[in-house]
Coordinates of C-alpha atoms in Angstrom, one line a residue:
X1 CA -18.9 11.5 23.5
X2 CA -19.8 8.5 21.5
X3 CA -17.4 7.3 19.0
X4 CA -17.2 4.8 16.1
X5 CA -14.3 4.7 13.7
X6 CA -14.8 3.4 10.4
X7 CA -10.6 3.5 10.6
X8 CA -8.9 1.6 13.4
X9 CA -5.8 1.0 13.7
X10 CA -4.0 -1.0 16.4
X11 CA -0.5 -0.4 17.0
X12 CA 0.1 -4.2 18.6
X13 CA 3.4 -3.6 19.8
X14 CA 6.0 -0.5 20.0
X15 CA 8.9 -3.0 19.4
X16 CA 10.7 -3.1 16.0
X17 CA 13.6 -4.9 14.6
X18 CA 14.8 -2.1 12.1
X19 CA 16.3 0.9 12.6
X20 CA 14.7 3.1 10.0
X21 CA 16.5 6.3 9.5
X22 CA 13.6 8.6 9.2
X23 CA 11.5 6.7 11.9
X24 CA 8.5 9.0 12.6
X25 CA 7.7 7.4 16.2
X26 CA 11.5 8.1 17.2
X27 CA 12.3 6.6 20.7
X28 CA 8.9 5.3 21.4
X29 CA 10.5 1.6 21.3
X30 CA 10.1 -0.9 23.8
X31 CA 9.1 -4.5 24.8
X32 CA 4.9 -3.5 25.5
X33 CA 2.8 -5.9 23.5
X34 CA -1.1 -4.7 23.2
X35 CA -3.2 -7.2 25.5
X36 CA -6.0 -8.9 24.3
X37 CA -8.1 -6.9 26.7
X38 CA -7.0 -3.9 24.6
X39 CA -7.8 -5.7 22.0
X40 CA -10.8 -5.8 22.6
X41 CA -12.0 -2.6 24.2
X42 CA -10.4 -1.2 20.9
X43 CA -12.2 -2.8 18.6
X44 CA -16.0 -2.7 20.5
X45 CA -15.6 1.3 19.7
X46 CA -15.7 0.0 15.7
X47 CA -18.3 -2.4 16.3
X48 CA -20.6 -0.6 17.6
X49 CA -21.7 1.0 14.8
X50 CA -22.9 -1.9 13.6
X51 CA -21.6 -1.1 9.9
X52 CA -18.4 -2.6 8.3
X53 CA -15.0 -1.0 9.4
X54 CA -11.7 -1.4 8.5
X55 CA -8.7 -3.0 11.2
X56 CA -4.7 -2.3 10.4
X57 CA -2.4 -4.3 11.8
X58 CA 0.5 -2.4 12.7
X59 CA 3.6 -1.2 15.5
X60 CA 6.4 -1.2 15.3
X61 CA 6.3 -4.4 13.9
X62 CA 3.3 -6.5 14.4
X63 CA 4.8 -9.8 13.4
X64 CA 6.9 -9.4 16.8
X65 CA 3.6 -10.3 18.6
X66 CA 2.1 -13.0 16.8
X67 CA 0.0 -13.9 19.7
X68 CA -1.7 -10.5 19.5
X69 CA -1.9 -10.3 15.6
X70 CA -4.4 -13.8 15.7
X71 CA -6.2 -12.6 19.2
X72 CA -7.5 -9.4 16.9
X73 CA -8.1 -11.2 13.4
X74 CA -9.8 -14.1 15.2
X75 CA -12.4 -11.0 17.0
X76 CA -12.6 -9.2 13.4
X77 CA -13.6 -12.2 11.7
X78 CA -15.8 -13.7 14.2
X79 CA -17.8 -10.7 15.1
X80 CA -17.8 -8.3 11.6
X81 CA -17.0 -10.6 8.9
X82 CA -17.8 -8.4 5.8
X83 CA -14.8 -5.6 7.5
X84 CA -11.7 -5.7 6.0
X85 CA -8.2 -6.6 7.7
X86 CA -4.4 -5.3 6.8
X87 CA -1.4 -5.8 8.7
X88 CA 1.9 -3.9 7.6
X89 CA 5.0 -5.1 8.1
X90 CA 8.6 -4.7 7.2
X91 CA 8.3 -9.2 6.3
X92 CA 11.3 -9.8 8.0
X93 CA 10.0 -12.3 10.8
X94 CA 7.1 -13.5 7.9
X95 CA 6.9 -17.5 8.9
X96 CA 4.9 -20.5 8.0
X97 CA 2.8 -19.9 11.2
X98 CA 2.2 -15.7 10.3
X99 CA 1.7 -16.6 6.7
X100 CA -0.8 -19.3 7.9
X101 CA -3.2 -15.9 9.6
X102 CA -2.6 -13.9 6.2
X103 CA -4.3 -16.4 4.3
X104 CA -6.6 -17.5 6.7
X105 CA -8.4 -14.1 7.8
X106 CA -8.0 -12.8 5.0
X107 CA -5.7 -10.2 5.5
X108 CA -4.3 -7.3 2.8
X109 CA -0.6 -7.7 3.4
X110 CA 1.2 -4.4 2.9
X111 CA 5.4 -4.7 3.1
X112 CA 7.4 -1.4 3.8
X113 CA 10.0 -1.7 1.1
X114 CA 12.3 1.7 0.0
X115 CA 14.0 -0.1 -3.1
X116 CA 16.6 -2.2 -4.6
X117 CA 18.2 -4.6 -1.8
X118 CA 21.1 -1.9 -1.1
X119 CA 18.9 1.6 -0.7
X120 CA 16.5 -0.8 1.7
X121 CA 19.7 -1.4 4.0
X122 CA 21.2 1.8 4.3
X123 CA 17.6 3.4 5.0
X124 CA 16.2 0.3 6.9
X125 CA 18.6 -2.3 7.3
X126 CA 18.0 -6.2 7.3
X127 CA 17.1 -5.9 3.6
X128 CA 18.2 -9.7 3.0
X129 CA 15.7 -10.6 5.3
X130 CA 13.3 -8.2 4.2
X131 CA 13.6 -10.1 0.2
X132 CA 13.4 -13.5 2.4
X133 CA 10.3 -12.5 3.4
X134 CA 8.6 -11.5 0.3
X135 CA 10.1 -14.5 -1.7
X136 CA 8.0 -15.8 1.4
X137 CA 4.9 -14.2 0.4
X138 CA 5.5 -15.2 -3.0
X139 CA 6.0 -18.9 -2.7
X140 CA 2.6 -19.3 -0.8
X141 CA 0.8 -17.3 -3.1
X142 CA 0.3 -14.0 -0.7
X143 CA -0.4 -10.9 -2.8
X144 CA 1.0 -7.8 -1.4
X145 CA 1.8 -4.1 -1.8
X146 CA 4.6 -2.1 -0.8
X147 CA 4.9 1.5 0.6
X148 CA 7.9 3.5 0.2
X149 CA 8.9 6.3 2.1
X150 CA 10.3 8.5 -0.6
X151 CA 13.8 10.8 0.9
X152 CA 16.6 12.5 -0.8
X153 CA 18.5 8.8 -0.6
X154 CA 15.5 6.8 -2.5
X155 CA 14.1 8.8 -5.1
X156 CA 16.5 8.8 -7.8
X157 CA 16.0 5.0 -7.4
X158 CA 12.2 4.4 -7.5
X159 CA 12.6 3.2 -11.0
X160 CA 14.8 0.5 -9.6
X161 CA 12.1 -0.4 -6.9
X162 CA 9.3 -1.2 -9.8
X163 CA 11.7 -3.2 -11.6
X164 CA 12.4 -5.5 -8.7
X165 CA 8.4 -5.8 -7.7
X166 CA 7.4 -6.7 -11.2
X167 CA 9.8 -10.1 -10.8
X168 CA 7.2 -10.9 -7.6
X169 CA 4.1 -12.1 -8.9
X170 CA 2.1 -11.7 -5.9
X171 CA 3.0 -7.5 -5.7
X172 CA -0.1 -5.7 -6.5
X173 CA 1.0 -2.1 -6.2
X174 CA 3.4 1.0 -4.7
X175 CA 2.2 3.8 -2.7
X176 CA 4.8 6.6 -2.2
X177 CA 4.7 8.1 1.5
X178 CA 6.6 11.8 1.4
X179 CA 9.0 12.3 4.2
X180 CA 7.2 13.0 7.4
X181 CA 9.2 15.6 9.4
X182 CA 8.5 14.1 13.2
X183 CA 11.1 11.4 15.1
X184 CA 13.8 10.6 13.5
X185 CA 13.2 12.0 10.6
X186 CA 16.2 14.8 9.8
X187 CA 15.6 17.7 7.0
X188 CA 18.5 16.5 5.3
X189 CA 16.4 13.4 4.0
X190 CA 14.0 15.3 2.4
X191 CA 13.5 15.3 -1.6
X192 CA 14.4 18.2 -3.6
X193 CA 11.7 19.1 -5.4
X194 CA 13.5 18.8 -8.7
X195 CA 14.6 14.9 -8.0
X196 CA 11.4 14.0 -6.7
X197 CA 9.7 15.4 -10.4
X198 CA 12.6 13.3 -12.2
X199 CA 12.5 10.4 -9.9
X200 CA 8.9 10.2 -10.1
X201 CA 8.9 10.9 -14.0
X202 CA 11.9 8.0 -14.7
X203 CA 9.7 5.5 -12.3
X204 CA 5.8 5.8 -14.4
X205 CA 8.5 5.1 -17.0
X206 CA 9.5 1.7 -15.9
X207 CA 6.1 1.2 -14.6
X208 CA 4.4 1.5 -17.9
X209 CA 7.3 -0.6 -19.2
X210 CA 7.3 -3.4 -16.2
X211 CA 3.1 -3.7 -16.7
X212 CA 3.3 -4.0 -20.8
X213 CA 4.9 -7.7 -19.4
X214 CA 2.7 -8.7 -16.0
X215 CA -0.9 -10.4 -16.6
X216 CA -2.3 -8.3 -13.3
X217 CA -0.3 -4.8 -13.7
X218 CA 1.5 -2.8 -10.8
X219 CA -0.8 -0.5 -9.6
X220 CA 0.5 3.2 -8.1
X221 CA -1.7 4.3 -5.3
X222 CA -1.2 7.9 -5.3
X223 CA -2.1 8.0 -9.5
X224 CA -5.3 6.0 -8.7
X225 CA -5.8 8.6 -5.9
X226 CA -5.3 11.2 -8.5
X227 CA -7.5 9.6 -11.2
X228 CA -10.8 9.7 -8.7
X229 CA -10.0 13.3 -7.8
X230 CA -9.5 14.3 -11.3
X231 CA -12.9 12.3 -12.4
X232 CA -14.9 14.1 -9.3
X233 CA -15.3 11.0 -7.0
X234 CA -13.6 10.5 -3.4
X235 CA -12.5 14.2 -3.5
X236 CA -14.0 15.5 -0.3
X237 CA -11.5 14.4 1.9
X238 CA -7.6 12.3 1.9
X239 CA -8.6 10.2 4.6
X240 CA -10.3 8.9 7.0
X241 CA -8.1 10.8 10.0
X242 CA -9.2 14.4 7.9
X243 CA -12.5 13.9 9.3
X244 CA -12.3 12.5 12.2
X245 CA -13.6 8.7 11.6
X246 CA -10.0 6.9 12.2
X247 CA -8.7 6.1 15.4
X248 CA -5.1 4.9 16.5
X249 CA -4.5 2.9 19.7
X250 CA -1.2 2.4 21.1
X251 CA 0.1 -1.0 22.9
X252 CA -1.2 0.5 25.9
X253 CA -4.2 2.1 25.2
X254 CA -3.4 5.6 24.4
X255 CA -5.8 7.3 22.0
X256 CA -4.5 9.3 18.7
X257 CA -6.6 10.1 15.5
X258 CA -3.6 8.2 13.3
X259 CA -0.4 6.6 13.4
X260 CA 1.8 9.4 12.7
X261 CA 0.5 11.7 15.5
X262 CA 0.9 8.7 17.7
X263 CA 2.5 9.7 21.0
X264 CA 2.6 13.2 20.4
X265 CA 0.8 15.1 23.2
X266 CA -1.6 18.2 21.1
X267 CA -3.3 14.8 19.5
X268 CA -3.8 12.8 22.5
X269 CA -7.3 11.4 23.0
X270 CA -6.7 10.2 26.4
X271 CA -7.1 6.1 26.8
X272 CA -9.4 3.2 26.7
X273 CA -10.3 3.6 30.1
X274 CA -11.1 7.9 30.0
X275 CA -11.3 8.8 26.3
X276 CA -11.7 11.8 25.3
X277 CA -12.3 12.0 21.9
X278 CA -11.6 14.9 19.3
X279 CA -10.9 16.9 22.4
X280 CA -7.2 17.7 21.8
X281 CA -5.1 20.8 21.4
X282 CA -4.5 20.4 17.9
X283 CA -6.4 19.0 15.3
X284 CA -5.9 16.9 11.6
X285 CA -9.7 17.7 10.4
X286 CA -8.9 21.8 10.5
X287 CA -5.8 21.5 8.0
X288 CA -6.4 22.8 4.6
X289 CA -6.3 19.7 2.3
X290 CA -3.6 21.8 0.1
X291 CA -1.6 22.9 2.7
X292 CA -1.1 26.6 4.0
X293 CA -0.6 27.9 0.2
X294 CA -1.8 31.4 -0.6
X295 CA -5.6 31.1 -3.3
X296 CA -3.1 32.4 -5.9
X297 CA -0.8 29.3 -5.6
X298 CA -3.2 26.8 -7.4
X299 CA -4.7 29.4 -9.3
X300 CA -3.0 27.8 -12.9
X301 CA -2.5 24.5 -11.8
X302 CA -4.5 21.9 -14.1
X303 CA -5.5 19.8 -11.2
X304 CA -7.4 23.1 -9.1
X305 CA -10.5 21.9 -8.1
X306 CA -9.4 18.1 -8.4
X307 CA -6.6 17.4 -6.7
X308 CA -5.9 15.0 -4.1
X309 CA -4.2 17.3 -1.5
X310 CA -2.0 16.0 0.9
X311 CA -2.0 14.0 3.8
X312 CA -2.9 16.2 7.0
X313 CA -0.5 14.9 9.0
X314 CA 2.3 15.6 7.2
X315 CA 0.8 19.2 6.4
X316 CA 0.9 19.5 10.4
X317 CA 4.4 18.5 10.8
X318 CA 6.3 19.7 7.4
X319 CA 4.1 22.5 7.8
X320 CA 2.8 22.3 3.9
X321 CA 2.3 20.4 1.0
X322 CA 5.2 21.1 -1.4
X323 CA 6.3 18.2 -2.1
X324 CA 3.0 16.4 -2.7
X325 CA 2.1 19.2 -4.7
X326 CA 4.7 18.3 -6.8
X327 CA 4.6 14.7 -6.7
X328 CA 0.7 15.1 -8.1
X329 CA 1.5 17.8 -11.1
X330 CA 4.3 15.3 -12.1
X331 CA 2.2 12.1 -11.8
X332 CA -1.0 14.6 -14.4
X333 CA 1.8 15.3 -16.6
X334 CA 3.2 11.3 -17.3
X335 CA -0.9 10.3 -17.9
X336 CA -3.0 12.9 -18.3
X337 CA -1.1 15.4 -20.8

């Protein structure tokens, strides 16, 4: 069948130099580095829709193949100019040369940051590195925005984490990623509900307080998600994967609809060379956007009918939305009420 995707991500390499606890690729690490002919077969499905797309940049860690991170900016910007370009990173290998492509394609820089310098080395490690880099990023003027991956060890400290981003600058925003339950991810990481409502509640706290002082404020990705749902615009779906129009390619060519079902067998869409799109034992477009709640559930909650619902991937592999369910009723309470 054909196939454009409006959402393409290439995974450029499987090789990291972290060891994140809660990994959700697990022991898919090794030395393969996508080629440029890859590259390119990847990124002629987006084009041929002949509309603007968006490309992310991402592995393991991308900045591990800087060969491969120019070879697909240079074909973005030559052949779709008006699409838009992101690498993430964890901005530990960030050098003149890789800071160089940022600003010269253009490129939305997102840094995968869990907090204060000590939380980011036990969950990560390399966390002096990690700060190198975005004092990096700040000194040449690169605006960026940081995901978290919020777990039981981080979330009484997400306060701490928008204090130290409103020192930088160049940080734009935060978005919280809830535990995915897939790799290395153990159950003992996960939030309890009650800390994630407190850490949540004690960080808009310091956020409010940490934007009264910045000339461009921090902005929170999942509240500006929650704002659009709540005003009736970008509600129909969470993302581009829920409806089938993202597509992640690993270093070798292996087809999955995103990042976190990468290498797991019910979401394989074949390769490059014998796709076989949407055709897969499981799928991300079927999953409720809420989860696998009862109608009764939401029946009281103030955000029924609005709300952002949850990421299907991590409805498929914590097997509901709990947490995010949570995370959004806290976030309504701090602005809304």
């Amino acid at each position: 069948m054909d196939f454009s995707p409006d959402y393409l991500i290439l995974m450029l390499t499987d090789a990291c130099n972290l060891e994140c606890a809660y990994c959700y690729l697990g022991n898919h690490k090794s030395t393969h580095t996508m080629a440029p002919h890859t590259i390119d077969r990847a990124m002629d499905l987006a084009l041929a829709s002949g509309t603007p797309f968006h490309v992310q940049l991402s592995g393991g860690e991308p900045t591990l193949a800087p060969r491969a991170v120019f070879h697909a900016a240079k074909k973005v910007r030559t052949l779709s100019p008006d699409s838009t370009l992101g690498i993430q990173t964890n901005a530990t290998c960030i050098d003149n040369a890789m800071a160089d492509m940022m600003l010269d394609f253009h490129m939305d820089v997102g840094v995968s940051l869990d907090g204060p310098p000590q939380i980011q080395e036990k969950l990560r490690g390399k966390a002096k590195k990690t700060f190198l880099g975005l004092q990096y990023l700040e000194d040449r003027q690169i605006p960026f925005t940081v995901t978290t991956v919020v777990t039981r060890e981080n979330v009484s400290h997400l306060h701490a984490l928008v204090m130290v981003l409103g020192g930088f600058a160049q940080a734009r925003g935060l978005g919280l990623d809830l535990l995915v339950n897939k790799g290395n991810a153990k159950n003992h990481l996960v939030p309890d509900p009650c800390e994630l409502e407190q850490g949540i509640t004690k960080m808009m706290t310091a956020l409010d307080g940490v934007n009264r002082l910045r000339p461009i404020p921090l902005q929170l990705r999942e509240l500006n998600r929650l704002t659009s749902s709540a005003r009736g615009r970008d509600n129909c779906h969470f993302c581009h994967a829920a409806v089938n129009k993202s597509l992640a390619v690993t270093p070798e060519g292996g087809l999955y609809p995103c990042t976190q079902t990468a290498f797991d067998p019910d979401f394989f869409w074949g390769t490059l060379e014998n796709p076989h799109f949407m055709d897969a034992p499981a799928s991300l477009s079927g999953l409720k956007r809420a989860g696998n709640f009862d109608p009764e559930y939401c029946g009281a909650c103030p955000l029924k009918g609005r709300c952002p619902g949850d990421c299907p991937g991590r409805i498929y592999y914590n097997g509901n939305a709990a947490l995010a369910c949570v995370m959004y009723k806290t976030l309504y309470g701090c602005f809304f009420v």
